[in-house]
Amino acid sequence: MIDANAPLRVDNIIRVERPVGETVSFHTGTIVNAEVMDIIGSGMVMLKISPPAGKSEGLEGKTIKAKTLVPLSKGDLIILEAHKDDEGLRFKIIGRNVQWLEAEEPMDSAEIISCELPETLPKGAETLPPKFLELFKNMCSFRLKSGDFKILKDMLNSIPQLLKDNFQEFDALQNLLPEIEDMNTKFFKKIVETSGVLYETRLKLLALFGKTFQGDDQKRLLMKIRDIIDSEQTANILKYEGLNKKDLIDTIDRFLKNIEFYQLSSNINDMLFTYVPIIWNDMRDGEMIFKKEKRDDTNAFTCDIKLDLVKLGMILVTITWFDMEFYIYIHAENPVTVTTLNAGKSELKNRMEHSGLKVAHININQTNDFKSFGQGIPHGLDIRV
């Protein structure tokens, strides 16, 4: 599992002093794994490099001596991105291996808000060590409502144009926070893939196939923006514009921790669990879950979308794809909303089938039985019924 608790900072750098043995070289942007073999002292470490599969070029198992301000311990496993500057080769830490069950450092009690343990843990979860369950329980407090993303949008709007002109990350992140009016099928797919919940998974795949990171990702951009804001070179600009650097960093950290909550929830529930990163004034909150049916004799996929809307109330949409057909179940809290949705049921079916999507069933009902946000959806459609 990748540690997302330490976002990139200006000092989050490992600078190569010299290789041990033969000379080694890396292309800029290459992502590699490394193990800390020894701590020499004075910020010096010995790293054993594991290059991407198929891209070893004789580097497998090579050891390098490097200098860093980042606290590291012998045995640490880290993910590095290679860069080159006037002083030579350097690596930026973009991920860190964490043994969650061995964590000894208590979390800051000021940041912990008591919440109920989610009910969606996988079978056998009750046998997990109490420390793991307690960690997950505490992370509930990190979750933000989708409506809170207006705070992030406002923060990006407050950034001086001079910084935006020099660092494209600000506009790139803003482009991943669309207004509901801008939404379409392709854009929806993009914001799910780039929500940050899949960031480390994408890094692992890139490292496996020896490719560099391309495109945008919310977690990656948030970490880079934190790096920019925390640098000395931007301090005077922010101060001149009357912006508080600490407040900006605290805002970024809130959204990074929100992503971490969904990453951990996805991991222990064996599904993709993510927020709805859309700026929608009528939406108080929203979540999405993508999961595969686990029965061996079934090849089915389900998407659950849960929304809390100001005018329409709570809505849960469950879409299951099985045997080349779609089964759609919509549950709404407000009876008026149910009536409105039923009136458009035929149009929904016609639009889907016109797009080549075969619809087996659409069912719309009223219910008040909604699970709390942050707990996922415990039961999907039983496609064998």
Coordinates of C-alpha atoms in Angstrom, one line a residue:
M1 CA 0.0 0.0 0.0
I2 CA 1.2 3.5 -0.8
D3 CA 1.5 6.1 1.8
A4 CA -0.4 9.3 0.9
N5 CA 0.2 10.9 4.3
A6 CA 3.3 12.8 3.2
P7 CA 2.6 15.0 0.2
L8 CA 5.5 16.2 -1.9
R9 CA 7.5 19.1 -0.5
V10 CA 10.4 21.1 -1.9
D11 CA 12.7 19.1 0.3
N12 CA 11.1 15.8 -0.7
I13 CA 14.2 15.1 -2.8
I14 CA 16.9 12.4 -2.9
R15 CA 20.0 13.6 -4.7
V16 CA 22.4 10.9 -6.1
E17 CA 26.0 11.4 -4.9
R18 CA 27.5 8.5 -6.8
P19 CA 26.6 4.9 -7.9
V20 CA 28.4 2.1 -6.1
G21 CA 30.2 0.2 -8.9
E22 CA 29.3 0.8 -12.5
T23 CA 27.7 4.1 -13.7
V24 CA 23.9 4.1 -13.9
S25 CA 21.6 6.4 -15.9
F26 CA 17.9 7.1 -16.0
H27 CA 15.7 8.9 -18.5
T28 CA 13.8 11.9 -17.0
G29 CA 10.4 10.9 -15.7
T30 CA 11.4 7.2 -15.2
I31 CA 9.6 5.7 -12.2
V32 CA 11.6 3.1 -10.1
N33 CA 11.2 1.3 -6.8
A34 CA 14.0 1.5 -4.3
E35 CA 14.8 -0.1 -0.9
V36 CA 16.8 1.7 1.8
M37 CA 19.7 -0.7 2.4
D38 CA 21.5 1.4 5.0
I39 CA 21.6 4.8 6.7
I40 CA 25.1 6.1 6.5
G41 CA 24.5 9.3 8.5
S42 CA 24.5 13.1 7.7
G43 CA 21.6 12.5 5.4
M44 CA 23.4 9.9 3.4
V45 CA 21.6 6.6 2.5
M46 CA 22.3 3.5 0.4
L47 CA 19.5 2.6 -2.0
K48 CA 18.9 -0.6 -4.0
I49 CA 17.2 0.3 -7.3
S50 CA 14.5 -1.9 -8.9
P51 CA 13.8 -0.5 -12.4
P52 CA 10.6 -1.2 -14.3
A53 CA 10.1 -4.6 -15.9
G54 CA 11.6 -4.8 -19.3
K55 CA 13.6 -1.6 -18.7
S56 CA 16.3 -3.0 -16.5
E57 CA 19.2 -2.2 -18.8
G58 CA 21.5 -3.9 -16.3
L59 CA 20.3 -1.8 -13.4
E60 CA 18.4 -4.5 -11.5
G61 CA 19.8 -4.7 -8.0
K62 CA 22.2 -1.7 -8.5
T63 CA 23.0 0.2 -5.4
I64 CA 23.5 4.0 -5.3
K65 CA 24.6 6.4 -2.6
A66 CA 22.3 9.4 -2.2
K67 CA 21.8 12.4 0.1
T68 CA 18.3 13.4 1.3
L69 CA 16.5 15.6 3.9
V70 CA 13.6 13.1 3.9
P71 CA 13.5 11.0 7.1
L72 CA 14.1 7.4 6.0
S73 CA 14.7 4.1 7.8
K74 CA 16.6 1.0 6.8
G75 CA 14.2 -1.3 5.0
D76 CA 11.9 1.4 3.7
L77 CA 10.4 0.8 0.3
I78 CA 9.9 3.9 -1.8
I79 CA 8.8 4.9 -5.3
L80 CA 11.0 7.5 -7.0
E81 CA 10.7 9.6 -10.1
A82 CA 14.0 10.5 -11.9
H83 CA 14.9 14.1 -12.8
K84 CA 18.0 15.8 -14.0
D85 CA 19.2 19.3 -13.3
D86 CA 22.5 21.3 -13.3
E87 CA 23.7 19.4 -10.3
G88 CA 23.1 16.0 -11.7
L89 CA 20.7 13.2 -11.1
R90 CA 18.0 13.5 -8.4
F91 CA 14.9 11.6 -7.5
K92 CA 11.6 12.9 -6.1
I93 CA 9.8 10.6 -3.7
I94 CA 6.3 10.1 -5.1
G95 CA 5.2 7.2 -3.0
R96 CA 6.2 5.3 0.1
N97 CA 5.4 1.7 1.2
V98 CA 3.5 1.6 4.5
Q99 CA 2.8 -1.3 6.8
W100 CA -0.5 -0.2 8.1
L101 CA -0.7 -3.0 10.7
E102 CA 2.6 -2.1 12.2
A103 CA 2.0 1.6 12.5
E104 CA 3.2 2.8 16.0
E105 CA 2.8 6.6 15.6
P106 CA -0.6 7.7 17.1
M107 CA -2.7 10.0 14.9
D108 CA -3.1 13.6 16.0
S109 CA -6.1 13.4 18.3
A110 CA -7.1 16.9 17.4
E111 CA -7.9 15.6 13.8
I112 CA -9.9 12.6 14.9
I113 CA -13.7 12.8 15.0
S114 CA -15.5 9.7 16.3
C115 CA -17.7 8.0 13.8
E116 CA -19.3 4.6 13.4
L117 CA -17.2 1.8 11.8
P118 CA -18.5 1.3 8.3
E119 CA -20.7 -1.8 7.8
T120 CA -19.2 -2.7 4.4
L121 CA -16.0 -4.5 5.5
P122 CA -15.4 -7.7 3.5
K123 CA -16.1 -11.2 4.9
G124 CA -13.5 -12.1 7.6
A125 CA -12.8 -8.5 8.4
E126 CA -13.7 -9.2 12.0
T127 CA -10.5 -11.2 12.3
L128 CA -8.3 -8.3 11.4
P129 CA -6.1 -6.8 14.2
P130 CA -8.0 -4.2 16.3
K131 CA -5.3 -1.6 15.3
F132 CA -6.3 -1.9 11.6
L133 CA -10.0 -1.4 12.4
E134 CA -9.2 1.5 14.7
L135 CA -7.2 3.2 11.9
F136 CA -10.0 2.8 9.4
K137 CA -12.5 4.1 11.9
N138 CA -10.4 7.2 12.6
M139 CA -10.0 7.9 8.8
C140 CA -13.8 8.4 8.6
S141 CA -13.2 11.9 9.9
F142 CA -11.1 12.7 6.8
R143 CA -14.0 12.3 4.4
L144 CA -15.4 15.5 2.9
K145 CA -18.7 16.0 1.3
S146 CA -18.8 16.5 -2.4
G147 CA -20.3 20.0 -1.8
D148 CA -17.0 20.9 0.0
F149 CA -15.2 20.9 -3.4
K150 CA -16.5 24.4 -3.9
I151 CA -13.9 25.3 -1.2
L152 CA -11.1 23.9 -3.3
K153 CA -12.5 25.7 -6.4
D154 CA -12.6 29.0 -4.5
M155 CA -9.0 28.5 -3.3
L156 CA -7.8 27.9 -6.9
N157 CA -9.6 31.1 -8.0
S158 CA -7.8 33.1 -5.3
I159 CA -4.3 32.1 -6.5
P160 CA -2.5 35.0 -8.1
Q161 CA -2.4 35.0 -11.9
L162 CA 1.4 35.2 -11.8
L163 CA 1.6 31.8 -10.2
K164 CA -1.0 30.3 -12.6
D165 CA 1.0 31.6 -15.5
N166 CA 4.2 29.9 -14.2
F167 CA 2.7 26.7 -12.9
Q168 CA 0.1 24.9 -15.2
E169 CA -0.9 22.6 -12.3
F170 CA -3.4 25.2 -10.9
D171 CA -5.4 25.3 -14.2
A172 CA -5.0 21.6 -14.7
L173 CA -6.6 20.8 -11.3
Q174 CA -9.4 23.4 -11.9
N175 CA -10.2 21.5 -15.1
L176 CA -10.8 18.4 -13.1
L177 CA -13.5 20.1 -11.1
P178 CA -16.2 20.6 -13.7
E179 CA -19.5 22.3 -13.2
I180 CA -22.5 20.0 -13.6
E181 CA -23.5 21.9 -16.8
D182 CA -20.2 20.8 -18.4
M183 CA -20.8 17.1 -17.7
N184 CA -20.9 14.5 -20.5
T185 CA -20.1 10.8 -20.8
K186 CA -16.5 11.2 -21.7
F187 CA -15.8 13.8 -19.1
F188 CA -17.6 11.7 -16.4
K189 CA -15.2 8.8 -17.2
K190 CA -12.2 11.1 -17.0
I191 CA -13.1 12.5 -13.6
V192 CA -13.6 9.0 -12.2
E193 CA -10.2 7.8 -13.4
T194 CA -8.4 11.0 -12.3
S195 CA -10.1 11.5 -8.9
G196 CA -6.9 10.5 -7.2
V197 CA -8.2 7.2 -5.7
L198 CA -6.4 5.2 -8.5
Y199 CA -3.2 7.3 -8.5
E200 CA -0.8 4.8 -6.9
T201 CA -2.4 2.0 -8.9
R202 CA -1.6 3.9 -12.1
L203 CA 2.0 4.5 -10.9
K204 CA 2.5 0.8 -10.2
L205 CA 1.3 0.0 -13.7
L206 CA 3.6 2.6 -15.3
A207 CA 6.5 1.3 -13.3
L208 CA 5.7 -2.3 -14.4
F209 CA 5.7 -1.4 -18.1
G210 CA 8.5 1.2 -17.9
K211 CA 6.3 4.2 -18.9
T212 CA 6.3 7.8 -17.6
F213 CA 3.2 9.4 -16.1
Q214 CA 1.0 11.3 -18.6
G215 CA -2.2 13.2 -18.2
D216 CA -3.6 14.6 -15.0
D217 CA -4.7 13.2 -11.6
Q218 CA -6.2 15.1 -8.7
K219 CA -3.9 13.6 -6.0
R220 CA -0.8 14.2 -8.1
L221 CA -1.8 17.8 -8.8
L222 CA -2.7 18.5 -5.2
M223 CA 0.7 17.2 -4.1
K224 CA 2.5 19.3 -6.7
I225 CA 0.5 22.4 -5.8
R226 CA 1.3 21.9 -2.2
D227 CA 5.0 21.7 -3.2
I228 CA 4.7 25.0 -5.1
I229 CA 2.8 26.9 -2.3
D230 CA 5.2 25.6 0.3
S231 CA 8.3 26.8 -1.6
E232 CA 10.2 30.0 -0.5
Q233 CA 10.0 31.4 -4.0
T234 CA 6.2 31.8 -3.9
A235 CA 6.1 33.1 -0.3
N236 CA 6.5 36.8 -1.2
I237 CA 3.9 36.6 -4.0
L238 CA 1.3 35.0 -1.6
K239 CA 2.1 37.5 1.1
Y240 CA 1.8 40.5 -1.3
E241 CA -1.7 39.2 -2.4
G242 CA -2.8 38.9 1.2
L243 CA -3.0 35.1 1.2
N244 CA -2.0 32.9 4.1
K245 CA 0.3 30.1 3.1
K246 CA -0.7 27.9 6.0
D247 CA -4.4 28.2 5.2
L248 CA -3.8 27.2 1.6
I249 CA -1.7 24.2 2.6
D250 CA -4.3 23.2 5.2
T251 CA -7.0 23.3 2.5
I252 CA -4.9 21.1 0.2
D253 CA -4.2 18.6 3.0
R254 CA -7.9 18.3 3.8
F255 CA -8.5 17.2 0.2
L256 CA -5.5 14.8 0.1
K257 CA -6.8 13.1 3.3
N258 CA -10.2 12.8 1.7
I259 CA -8.7 10.9 -1.2
E260 CA -6.8 8.7 1.3
F261 CA -10.0 7.8 3.0
Y262 CA -11.5 6.5 -0.3
Q263 CA -8.3 4.7 -1.2
L264 CA -8.2 2.8 2.1
S265 CA -12.0 2.1 1.9
S266 CA -11.6 0.8 -1.7
N267 CA -8.7 -1.4 -0.6
I268 CA -10.4 -3.2 2.3
N269 CA -13.7 -3.6 0.5
D270 CA -12.1 -4.8 -2.8
M271 CA -13.9 -2.3 -5.0
L272 CA -13.5 1.2 -6.4
F273 CA -15.1 3.7 -3.9
T274 CA -14.8 7.3 -4.8
Y275 CA -16.5 10.7 -4.3
V276 CA -18.2 12.8 -7.0
P277 CA -15.8 15.6 -7.9
I278 CA -18.4 17.8 -9.6
I279 CA -19.3 21.4 -8.7
W280 CA -23.1 21.2 -8.4
N281 CA -24.9 23.8 -6.2
D282 CA -27.8 21.4 -5.8
M283 CA -25.6 18.5 -4.5
R284 CA -24.9 18.3 -0.8
D285 CA -23.0 15.0 -1.2
G286 CA -22.3 12.2 -3.6
E287 CA -20.4 8.9 -3.8
M288 CA -19.8 6.3 -6.5
I289 CA -18.9 2.6 -6.1
F290 CA -17.7 0.2 -8.9
K291 CA -17.5 -3.5 -8.1
K292 CA -17.4 -6.9 -9.7
E293 CA -19.7 -9.7 -8.7
K294 CA -17.5 -12.2 -6.7
R295 CA -19.4 -15.4 -7.4
D296 CA -17.3 -17.7 -9.7
D297 CA -20.3 -18.5 -11.9
T298 CA -21.2 -14.9 -12.5
N299 CA -19.6 -12.2 -14.7
A300 CA -21.4 -9.1 -13.6
F301 CA -20.4 -5.5 -12.8
T302 CA -22.3 -3.0 -10.7
C303 CA -22.1 0.8 -10.4
D304 CA -23.8 2.5 -7.4
I305 CA -24.3 6.3 -7.4
K306 CA -25.6 7.8 -4.2
L307 CA -26.6 11.5 -4.2
D308 CA -28.0 13.9 -1.6
L309 CA -29.6 16.7 -3.6
V310 CA -31.1 19.9 -2.1
K311 CA -34.4 19.8 -4.2
L312 CA -34.8 16.1 -5.0
G313 CA -33.5 14.6 -1.7
M314 CA -31.6 11.3 -1.4
I315 CA -31.2 9.2 -4.5
L316 CA -29.5 5.8 -5.0
V317 CA -29.0 4.5 -8.5
T318 CA -27.7 0.9 -8.9
I319 CA -26.8 -0.2 -12.4
T320 CA -25.7 -3.8 -13.0
W321 CA -24.4 -5.1 -16.3
F322 CA -24.9 -8.9 -16.7
D323 CA -25.1 -11.1 -19.8
M324 CA -24.8 -8.1 -22.1
E325 CA -27.9 -6.4 -20.5
F326 CA -28.4 -3.5 -18.0
Y327 CA -30.5 -3.8 -14.8
I328 CA -31.3 -0.4 -13.3
Y329 CA -32.7 0.2 -9.9
I330 CA -33.4 3.7 -8.6
H331 CA -34.4 4.5 -5.0
A332 CA -35.5 8.0 -4.0
E333 CA -36.4 9.5 -0.7
N334 CA -38.9 12.0 -2.0
P335 CA -42.2 10.7 -3.4
V336 CA -42.4 13.6 -5.8
T337 CA -38.9 12.7 -7.1
V338 CA -40.1 9.1 -7.6
T339 CA -43.1 10.3 -9.7
T340 CA -40.8 12.6 -11.8
L341 CA -38.3 9.8 -12.4
N342 CA -41.1 7.3 -13.4
A343 CA -42.4 9.8 -15.9
G344 CA -39.0 9.7 -17.7
K345 CA -38.4 6.0 -17.4
S346 CA -39.4 5.2 -21.0
E347 CA -37.2 8.0 -22.3
L348 CA -34.2 6.7 -20.4
K349 CA -34.7 3.2 -21.8
N350 CA -35.1 4.5 -25.4
R351 CA -32.0 6.7 -25.1
M352 CA -29.9 3.8 -23.8
E353 CA -31.1 1.3 -26.5
H354 CA -30.6 4.0 -29.2
S355 CA -27.0 4.1 -28.0
G356 CA -26.7 0.3 -28.4
L357 CA -27.2 -0.5 -24.7
K358 CA -29.7 -3.3 -24.1
V359 CA -31.9 -2.6 -21.0
A360 CA -33.4 -5.6 -19.3
H361 CA -35.2 -3.8 -16.4
I362 CA -35.7 -0.4 -14.9
N363 CA -37.3 -0.2 -11.5
I364 CA -37.9 3.1 -9.6
N365 CA -39.2 3.0 -6.0
Q366 CA -39.5 5.2 -2.9
T367 CA -37.6 4.4 0.3
N368 CA -36.2 6.0 3.4
D369 CA -33.6 3.3 4.0
F370 CA -30.4 4.9 3.0
K371 CA -27.0 4.1 4.5
S372 CA -24.8 7.0 5.7
F373 CA -22.3 8.4 3.3
G374 CA -18.8 7.0 3.7
Q375 CA -20.2 3.4 4.3
G376 CA -20.6 2.3 0.7
I377 CA -23.5 0.1 -0.5
P378 CA -23.7 -3.2 1.4
H379 CA -25.9 -5.1 -1.1
G380 CA -26.2 -4.8 -4.9
L381 CA -28.7 -6.5 -7.2
D382 CA -28.9 -10.3 -7.0
I383 CA -28.8 -10.9 -10.8
R384 CA -29.8 -14.6 -10.3
V385 CA -33.2 -13.7 -9.0

